[in-house]
């Protein structure tokens, strides 16, 4: 087992942080530039602020991860997990908006984002009491991970570039696998760890979301949301 104070341990963490920061920063700047560029499009103003929240959370993911890895402890782990939870729930609401119901997605956006954040703080409170409970946090990670591809599969609302979303979810799933197999991956050659590959996979996932945002549109501009999917 590699000691948290060893040179190889620090090398793995620093290498992973450089991957994460360099890749996510590009995605963040491109995403925010897209949001600002299209800000004048008042026909989809709701989508603009939802996109902005997502990319802001992605930006803070890089900051939070670097902050945590400089001195790993439970107090700092909050700021590592918090933006991840916010970004993931934001993406969940965005997919609901685009593929199920625009009104429902917009209405659920803030509650879902707050729910994701609340699960992180709940874990931190219970952890400080000696019985850390990760179940709510894991639920907000696992349920959307299962629900989002099902939504894309069962409710194709005539959008292009849906494949980019499948790719984003696939890379995110890969990131979780690499995270779980951190030590096993590192033991293969003691060159790169699962944790580092997790950062890279997560960055690619964000790029895929950006590609979807840039290129997706209705294949039939005359399409109208079915009345059965509207709130009113």
PDB file of C-alpha atoms in Angstrom:
ATOM      1  CA  UNK A   1       0.000   0.000   0.000  1.00  0.00           C
ATOM      2  CA  UNK A   2       1.286   3.444  -0.928  1.00  0.00           C
ATOM      3  CA  UNK A   3       1.712   5.796   2.002  1.00  0.00           C
ATOM      4  CA  UNK A   4      -0.099   9.149   1.794  1.00  0.00           C
ATOM      5  CA  UNK A   5       3.254  10.821   2.492  1.00  0.00           C
ATOM      6  CA  UNK A   6       5.307   8.973  -0.149  1.00  0.00           C
ATOM      7  CA  UNK A   7       6.684  10.631  -3.274  1.00  0.00           C
ATOM      8  CA  UNK A   8       4.778   8.288  -5.582  1.00  0.00           C
ATOM      9  CA  UNK A   9       1.496   9.065  -3.798  1.00  0.00           C
ATOM     10  CA  UNK A  10       2.012  12.809  -4.295  1.00  0.00           C
ATOM     11  CA  UNK A  11       3.085  12.271  -7.901  1.00  0.00           C
ATOM     12  CA  UNK A  12      -0.133  10.395  -8.615  1.00  0.00           C
ATOM     13  CA  UNK A  13      -2.285  13.093  -7.042  1.00  0.00           C
ATOM     14  CA  UNK A  14      -0.482  16.018  -8.683  1.00  0.00           C
ATOM     15  CA  UNK A  15      -0.546  14.297 -12.077  1.00  0.00           C
ATOM     16  CA  UNK A  16      -4.266  13.687 -11.650  1.00  0.00           C
ATOM     17  CA  UNK A  17      -4.946  17.284 -10.631  1.00  0.00           C
ATOM     18  CA  UNK A  18      -3.045  18.622 -13.661  1.00  0.00           C
ATOM     19  CA  UNK A  19      -5.112  16.422 -15.942  1.00  0.00           C
ATOM     20  CA  UNK A  20      -8.331  17.533 -14.305  1.00  0.00           C
ATOM     21  CA  UNK A  21      -7.573  21.245 -14.211  1.00  0.00           C
ATOM     22  CA  UNK A  22      -6.186  21.455 -17.749  1.00  0.00           C
ATOM     23  CA  UNK A  23      -9.034  19.529 -19.364  1.00  0.00           C
ATOM     24  CA  UNK A  24     -11.892  20.941 -17.308  1.00  0.00           C
ATOM     25  CA  UNK A  25     -10.677  24.523 -17.641  1.00  0.00           C
ATOM     26  CA  UNK A  26     -10.892  24.311 -21.425  1.00  0.00           C
ATOM     27  CA  UNK A  27     -14.383  22.835 -21.210  1.00  0.00           C
ATOM     28  CA  UNK A  28     -15.472  25.485 -18.718  1.00  0.00           C
ATOM     29  CA  UNK A  29     -14.191  28.442 -20.742  1.00  0.00           C
ATOM     30  CA  UNK A  30     -15.715  27.090 -23.964  1.00  0.00           C
ATOM     31  CA  UNK A  31     -19.001  26.414 -22.196  1.00  0.00           C
ATOM     32  CA  UNK A  32     -19.232  29.826 -20.551  1.00  0.00           C
ATOM     33  CA  UNK A  33     -18.251  31.486 -23.847  1.00  0.00           C
ATOM     34  CA  UNK A  34     -21.116  29.649 -25.514  1.00  0.00           C
ATOM     35  CA  UNK A  35     -23.553  30.789 -22.831  1.00  0.00           C
ATOM     36  CA  UNK A  36     -22.458  34.435 -23.114  1.00  0.00           C
ATOM     37  CA  UNK A  37     -22.501  34.319 -26.926  1.00  0.00           C
ATOM     38  CA  UNK A  38     -26.070  33.081 -26.966  1.00  0.00           C
ATOM     39  CA  UNK A  39     -27.292  35.247 -24.079  1.00  0.00           C
ATOM     40  CA  UNK A  40     -29.181  37.467 -26.510  1.00  0.00           C
ATOM     41  CA  UNK A  41     -31.303  34.517 -27.582  1.00  0.00           C
ATOM     42  CA  UNK A  42     -34.244  35.247 -25.308  1.00  0.00           C
ATOM     43  CA  UNK A  43     -36.239  32.324 -26.747  1.00  0.00           C
ATOM     44  CA  UNK A  44     -34.124  29.954 -24.689  1.00  0.00           C
ATOM     45  CA  UNK A  45     -33.081  32.139 -21.762  1.00  0.00           C
ATOM     46  CA  UNK A  46     -33.907  29.369 -19.277  1.00  0.00           C
ATOM     47  CA  UNK A  47     -31.462  27.042 -20.963  1.00  0.00           C
ATOM     48  CA  UNK A  48     -28.698  29.636 -20.762  1.00  0.00           C
ATOM     49  CA  UNK A  49     -28.708  29.972 -16.968  1.00  0.00           C
ATOM     50  CA  UNK A  50     -28.996  26.215 -16.527  1.00  0.00           C
ATOM     51  CA  UNK A  51     -25.939  25.767 -18.753  1.00  0.00           C
ATOM     52  CA  UNK A  52     -24.101  28.437 -16.767  1.00  0.00           C
ATOM     53  CA  UNK A  53     -24.789  26.691 -13.433  1.00  0.00           C
ATOM     54  CA  UNK A  54     -23.539  23.408 -14.887  1.00  0.00           C
ATOM     55  CA  UNK A  55     -20.251  24.890 -16.140  1.00  0.00           C
ATOM     56  CA  UNK A  56     -19.753  26.878 -12.944  1.00  0.00           C
ATOM     57  CA  UNK A  57     -20.051  23.614 -10.996  1.00  0.00           C
ATOM     58  CA  UNK A  58     -17.596  21.950 -13.388  1.00  0.00           C
ATOM     59  CA  UNK A  59     -15.133  24.805 -12.817  1.00  0.00           C
ATOM     60  CA  UNK A  60     -15.468  24.426  -9.053  1.00  0.00           C
ATOM     61  CA  UNK A  61     -14.912  20.675  -9.417  1.00  0.00           C
ATOM     62  CA  UNK A  62     -11.361  21.359 -10.537  1.00  0.00           C
ATOM     63  CA  UNK A  63     -10.817  23.848  -7.715  1.00  0.00           C
ATOM     64  CA  UNK A  64     -12.394  21.578  -5.103  1.00  0.00           C
ATOM     65  CA  UNK A  65     -10.384  18.553  -6.212  1.00  0.00           C
ATOM     66  CA  UNK A  66      -7.107  20.489  -6.075  1.00  0.00           C
ATOM     67  CA  UNK A  67      -8.020  21.889  -2.641  1.00  0.00           C
ATOM     68  CA  UNK A  68      -8.772  18.409  -1.315  1.00  0.00           C
ATOM     69  CA  UNK A  69      -5.698  16.679  -2.706  1.00  0.00           C
ATOM     70  CA  UNK A  70      -3.300  19.237  -1.290  1.00  0.00           C
ATOM     71  CA  UNK A  71      -4.283  18.058   2.190  1.00  0.00           C
ATOM     72  CA  UNK A  72      -6.777  15.156   2.074  1.00  0.00           C
ATOM     73  CA  UNK A  73      -9.227  15.138   4.973  1.00  0.00           C
ATOM     74  CA  UNK A  74     -12.988  14.918   5.462  1.00  0.00           C
ATOM     75  CA  UNK A  75     -13.370  18.665   5.874  1.00  0.00           C
ATOM     76  CA  UNK A  76     -11.839  19.301   2.463  1.00  0.00           C
ATOM     77  CA  UNK A  77     -13.598  16.325   0.905  1.00  0.00           C
ATOM     78  CA  UNK A  78     -16.854  18.292   1.212  1.00  0.00           C
ATOM     79  CA  UNK A  79     -15.576  20.826  -1.326  1.00  0.00           C
ATOM     80  CA  UNK A  80     -14.434  18.025  -3.613  1.00  0.00           C
ATOM     81  CA  UNK A  81     -17.826  16.287  -3.643  1.00  0.00           C
ATOM     82  CA  UNK A  82     -20.091  19.350  -3.540  1.00  0.00           C
ATOM     83  CA  UNK A  83     -19.515  20.678  -7.085  1.00  0.00           C
ATOM     84  CA  UNK A  84     -19.646  17.132  -8.484  1.00  0.00           C
ATOM     85  CA  UNK A  85     -23.070  16.613  -6.919  1.00  0.00           C
ATOM     86  CA  UNK A  86     -24.306  19.997  -8.193  1.00  0.00           C
ATOM     87  CA  UNK A  87     -23.023  19.431 -11.742  1.00  0.00           C
ATOM     88  CA  UNK A  88     -24.499  15.935 -11.950  1.00  0.00           C
ATOM     89  CA  UNK A  89     -27.930  16.981 -10.717  1.00  0.00           C
ATOM     90  CA  UNK A  90     -27.855  20.030 -13.007  1.00  0.00           C
ATOM     91  CA  UNK A  91     -27.214  17.752 -15.979  1.00  0.00           C
ATOM     92  CA  UNK A  92     -30.053  15.483 -14.839  1.00  0.00           C
ATOM     93  CA  UNK A  93     -32.493  18.420 -14.820  1.00  0.00           C
ATOM     94  CA  UNK A  94     -31.219  19.599 -18.201  1.00  0.00           C
ATOM     95  CA  UNK A  95     -31.878  16.187 -19.753  1.00  0.00           C
ATOM     96  CA  UNK A  96     -35.364  16.146 -18.230  1.00  0.00           C
ATOM     97  CA  UNK A  97     -35.963  19.576 -19.751  1.00  0.00           C
ATOM     98  CA  UNK A  98     -34.808  18.590 -23.219  1.00  0.00           C
ATOM     99  CA  UNK A  99     -36.201  15.054 -23.480  1.00  0.00           C
ATOM    100  CA  UNK A 100     -39.208  14.847 -21.135  1.00  0.00           C
ATOM    101  CA  UNK A 101     -40.737  18.251 -20.464  1.00  0.00           C
ATOM    102  CA  UNK A 102     -39.248  21.721 -20.670  1.00  0.00           C
ATOM    103  CA  UNK A 103     -41.471  23.036 -17.879  1.00  0.00           C
ATOM    104  CA  UNK A 104     -40.814  20.123 -15.538  1.00  0.00           C
ATOM    105  CA  UNK A 105     -37.068  20.301 -16.156  1.00  0.00           C
ATOM    106  CA  UNK A 106     -36.975  24.013 -15.346  1.00  0.00           C
ATOM    107  CA  UNK A 107     -39.099  23.553 -12.215  1.00  0.00           C
ATOM    108  CA  UNK A 108     -36.949  20.664 -10.980  1.00  0.00           C
ATOM    109  CA  UNK A 109     -33.603  22.291 -11.709  1.00  0.00           C
ATOM    110  CA  UNK A 110     -33.154  24.247  -8.472  1.00  0.00           C
ATOM    111  CA  UNK A 111     -34.653  21.536  -6.179  1.00  0.00           C
ATOM    112  CA  UNK A 112     -32.423  18.862  -7.735  1.00  0.00           C
ATOM    113  CA  UNK A 113     -29.304  21.007  -7.439  1.00  0.00           C
ATOM    114  CA  UNK A 114     -30.122  21.816  -3.807  1.00  0.00           C
ATOM    115  CA  UNK A 115     -30.820  18.142  -3.119  1.00  0.00           C
ATOM    116  CA  UNK A 116     -27.425  17.144  -4.492  1.00  0.00           C
ATOM    117  CA  UNK A 117     -25.704  19.770  -2.325  1.00  0.00           C
ATOM    118  CA  UNK A 118     -27.742  18.768   0.739  1.00  0.00           C
ATOM    119  CA  UNK A 119     -26.609  15.131   0.508  1.00  0.00           C
ATOM    120  CA  UNK A 120     -22.972  16.241   0.705  1.00  0.00           C
ATOM    121  CA  UNK A 121     -23.566  18.367   3.793  1.00  0.00           C
ATOM    122  CA  UNK A 122     -25.660  15.595   5.335  1.00  0.00           C
ATOM    123  CA  UNK A 123     -22.747  13.188   4.901  1.00  0.00           C
ATOM    124  CA  UNK A 124     -20.362  15.721   6.433  1.00  0.00           C
ATOM    125  CA  UNK A 125     -22.595  16.256   9.473  1.00  0.00           C
ATOM    126  CA  UNK A 126     -23.046  12.535  10.069  1.00  0.00           C
ATOM    127  CA  UNK A 127     -19.326  11.952   9.496  1.00  0.00           C
ATOM    128  CA  UNK A 128     -18.461  14.532  12.147  1.00  0.00           C
ATOM    129  CA  UNK A 129     -20.741  12.604  14.514  1.00  0.00           C
ATOM    130  CA  UNK A 130     -18.819   9.399  13.869  1.00  0.00           C
ATOM    131  CA  UNK A 131     -21.338   7.601  11.658  1.00  0.00           C
ATOM    132  CA  UNK A 132     -20.912   9.046   8.184  1.00  0.00           C
ATOM    133  CA  UNK A 133     -23.902   8.211   6.017  1.00  0.00           C
ATOM    134  CA  UNK A 134     -23.158   8.298   2.292  1.00  0.00           C
ATOM    135  CA  UNK A 135     -26.427   6.664   1.216  1.00  0.00           C
ATOM    136  CA  UNK A 136     -28.264   9.871   0.166  1.00  0.00           C
ATOM    137  CA  UNK A 137     -25.190  11.075  -1.737  1.00  0.00           C
ATOM    138  CA  UNK A 138     -24.792   7.735  -3.501  1.00  0.00           C
ATOM    139  CA  UNK A 139     -28.498   7.724  -4.325  1.00  0.00           C
ATOM    140  CA  UNK A 140     -28.199  11.094  -6.065  1.00  0.00           C
ATOM    141  CA  UNK A 141     -25.267   9.681  -8.027  1.00  0.00           C
ATOM    142  CA  UNK A 142     -26.698   6.273  -8.916  1.00  0.00           C
ATOM    143  CA  UNK A 143     -30.335   7.151  -9.632  1.00  0.00           C
ATOM    144  CA  UNK A 144     -29.591   9.847 -12.272  1.00  0.00           C
ATOM    145  CA  UNK A 145     -26.862   7.621 -13.748  1.00  0.00           C
ATOM    146  CA  UNK A 146     -29.536   4.987 -14.382  1.00  0.00           C
ATOM    147  CA  UNK A 147     -32.407   7.356 -15.205  1.00  0.00           C
ATOM    148  CA  UNK A 148     -30.591   9.552 -17.741  1.00  0.00           C
ATOM    149  CA  UNK A 149     -29.726   6.848 -20.298  1.00  0.00           C
ATOM    150  CA  UNK A 150     -33.225   5.411 -19.890  1.00  0.00           C
ATOM    151  CA  UNK A 151     -34.707   8.838 -20.642  1.00  0.00           C
ATOM    152  CA  UNK A 152     -32.512   9.168 -23.727  1.00  0.00           C
ATOM    153  CA  UNK A 153     -33.484   5.681 -24.883  1.00  0.00           C
ATOM    154  CA  UNK A 154     -37.207   5.762 -24.155  1.00  0.00           C
ATOM    155  CA  UNK A 155     -37.962   9.415 -24.905  1.00  0.00           C
ATOM    156  CA  UNK A 156     -36.094  10.494 -28.037  1.00  0.00           C
ATOM    157  CA  UNK A 157     -37.708  13.882 -28.715  1.00  0.00           C
ATOM    158  CA  UNK A 158     -36.263  14.240 -32.233  1.00  0.00           C
ATOM    159  CA  UNK A 159     -32.943  15.748 -31.156  1.00  0.00           C
ATOM    160  CA  UNK A 160     -29.603  15.504 -32.926  1.00  0.00           C
ATOM    161  CA  UNK A 161     -26.300  14.748 -31.139  1.00  0.00           C
ATOM    162  CA  UNK A 162     -27.907  12.537 -28.484  1.00  0.00           C
ATOM    163  CA  UNK A 163     -24.954  10.208 -29.007  1.00  0.00           C
ATOM    164  CA  UNK A 164     -22.717  12.816 -27.362  1.00  0.00           C
ATOM    165  CA  UNK A 165     -24.802  12.520 -24.202  1.00  0.00           C
ATOM    166  CA  UNK A 166     -24.507   8.741 -24.261  1.00  0.00           C
ATOM    167  CA  UNK A 167     -20.770   9.251 -24.587  1.00  0.00           C
ATOM    168  CA  UNK A 168     -20.702  11.679 -21.665  1.00  0.00           C
ATOM    169  CA  UNK A 169     -22.564   9.245 -19.432  1.00  0.00           C
ATOM    170  CA  UNK A 170     -20.332   6.394 -20.549  1.00  0.00           C
ATOM    171  CA  UNK A 171     -17.150   8.296 -19.745  1.00  0.00           C
ATOM    172  CA  UNK A 172     -18.586   9.315 -16.371  1.00  0.00           C
ATOM    173  CA  UNK A 173     -19.362   5.669 -15.609  1.00  0.00           C
ATOM    174  CA  UNK A 174     -15.800   4.839 -16.603  1.00  0.00           C
ATOM    175  CA  UNK A 175     -14.525   7.515 -14.233  1.00  0.00           C
ATOM    176  CA  UNK A 176     -16.383   5.847 -11.380  1.00  0.00           C
ATOM    177  CA  UNK A 177     -14.907   2.454 -12.306  1.00  0.00           C
ATOM    178  CA  UNK A 178     -11.384   3.902 -12.374  1.00  0.00           C
ATOM    179  CA  UNK A 179     -12.017   5.528  -8.988  1.00  0.00           C
ATOM    180  CA  UNK A 180     -13.134   2.201  -7.514  1.00  0.00           C
ATOM    181  CA  UNK A 181     -10.120   0.368  -8.996  1.00  0.00           C
ATOM    182  CA  UNK A 182      -7.586   3.062  -8.065  1.00  0.00           C
ATOM    183  CA  UNK A 183      -5.026   0.795  -6.371  1.00  0.00           C
ATOM    184  CA  UNK A 184      -5.537  -2.088  -8.799  1.00  0.00           C
ATOM    185  CA  UNK A 185      -4.817   0.127 -11.802  1.00  0.00           C
ATOM    186  CA  UNK A 186      -1.721   1.605 -10.139  1.00  0.00           C
ATOM    187  CA  UNK A 187      -0.432  -1.862  -9.263  1.00  0.00           C
ATOM    188  CA  UNK A 188      -0.317  -2.847 -12.951  1.00  0.00           C
ATOM    189  CA  UNK A 189       2.792  -0.815 -13.666  1.00  0.00           C
ATOM    190  CA  UNK A 190       3.090   1.772 -10.893  1.00  0.00           C
ATOM    191  CA  UNK A 191       2.936   4.478 -13.581  1.00  0.00           C
ATOM    192  CA  UNK A 192      -0.608   5.814 -13.519  1.00  0.00           C
ATOM    193  CA  UNK A 193      -3.405   5.286 -11.018  1.00  0.00           C
ATOM    194  CA  UNK A 194      -7.108   4.736 -11.366  1.00  0.00           C
ATOM    195  CA  UNK A 195      -7.583   8.080  -9.644  1.00  0.00           C
ATOM    196  CA  UNK A 196      -5.670   9.875 -12.401  1.00  0.00           C
ATOM    197  CA  UNK A 197      -7.631   8.040 -15.099  1.00  0.00           C
ATOM    198  CA  UNK A 198     -10.810   9.003 -13.261  1.00  0.00           C
ATOM    199  CA  UNK A 199      -9.889  12.670 -13.669  1.00  0.00           C
ATOM    200  CA  UNK A 200      -9.188  12.205 -17.353  1.00  0.00           C
ATOM    201  CA  UNK A 201     -12.428  10.281 -17.963  1.00  0.00           C
ATOM    202  CA  UNK A 202     -14.430  12.936 -16.092  1.00  0.00           C
ATOM    203  CA  UNK A 203     -12.836  15.669 -18.217  1.00  0.00           C
ATOM    204  CA  UNK A 204     -13.727  13.822 -21.438  1.00  0.00           C
ATOM    205  CA  UNK A 205     -17.274  13.434 -20.123  1.00  0.00           C
ATOM    206  CA  UNK A 206     -17.533  17.215 -19.706  1.00  0.00           C
ATOM    207  CA  UNK A 207     -16.247  17.725 -23.238  1.00  0.00           C
ATOM    208  CA  UNK A 208     -18.954  15.398 -24.517  1.00  0.00           C
ATOM    209  CA  UNK A 209     -21.605  17.438 -22.707  1.00  0.00           C
ATOM    210  CA  UNK A 210     -20.171  20.575 -24.286  1.00  0.00           C
ATOM    211  CA  UNK A 211     -20.337  18.963 -27.748  1.00  0.00           C
ATOM    212  CA  UNK A 212     -23.986  18.069 -27.114  1.00  0.00           C
ATOM    213  CA  UNK A 213     -24.804  21.616 -26.022  1.00  0.00           C
ATOM    214  CA  UNK A 214     -23.126  23.076 -29.104  1.00  0.00           C
ATOM    215  CA  UNK A 215     -24.631  20.793 -31.714  1.00  0.00           C
ATOM    216  CA  UNK A 216     -27.979  19.448 -30.535  1.00  0.00           C
ATOM    217  CA  UNK A 217     -31.183  20.810 -32.022  1.00  0.00           C
ATOM    218  CA  UNK A 218     -34.576  19.523 -33.006  1.00  0.00           C
ATOM    219  CA  UNK A 219     -34.541  17.664 -36.293  1.00  0.00           C
ATOM    220  CA  UNK A 220     -38.050  19.025 -36.910  1.00  0.00           C
ATOM    221  CA  UNK A 221     -38.361  22.689 -35.937  1.00  0.00           C
ATOM    222  CA  UNK A 222     -42.135  22.356 -36.138  1.00  0.00           C
ATOM    223  CA  UNK A 223     -42.140  19.814 -33.302  1.00  0.00           C
ATOM    224  CA  UNK A 224     -44.255  20.840 -30.328  1.00  0.00           C
ATOM    225  CA  UNK A 225     -44.158  19.232 -26.925  1.00  0.00           C
ATOM    226  CA  UNK A 226     -47.081  16.806 -26.475  1.00  0.00           C
ATOM    227  CA  UNK A 227     -49.829  18.163 -24.239  1.00  0.00           C
ATOM    228  CA  UNK A 228     -49.498  15.097 -22.014  1.00  0.00           C
ATOM    229  CA  UNK A 229     -45.964  16.225 -21.077  1.00  0.00           C
ATOM    230  CA  UNK A 230     -46.920  19.758 -20.143  1.00  0.00           C
ATOM    231  CA  UNK A 231     -47.761  20.919 -16.638  1.00  0.00           C
ATOM    232  CA  UNK A 232     -50.622  23.078 -17.860  1.00  0.00           C
TER     233      UNK A 232
END
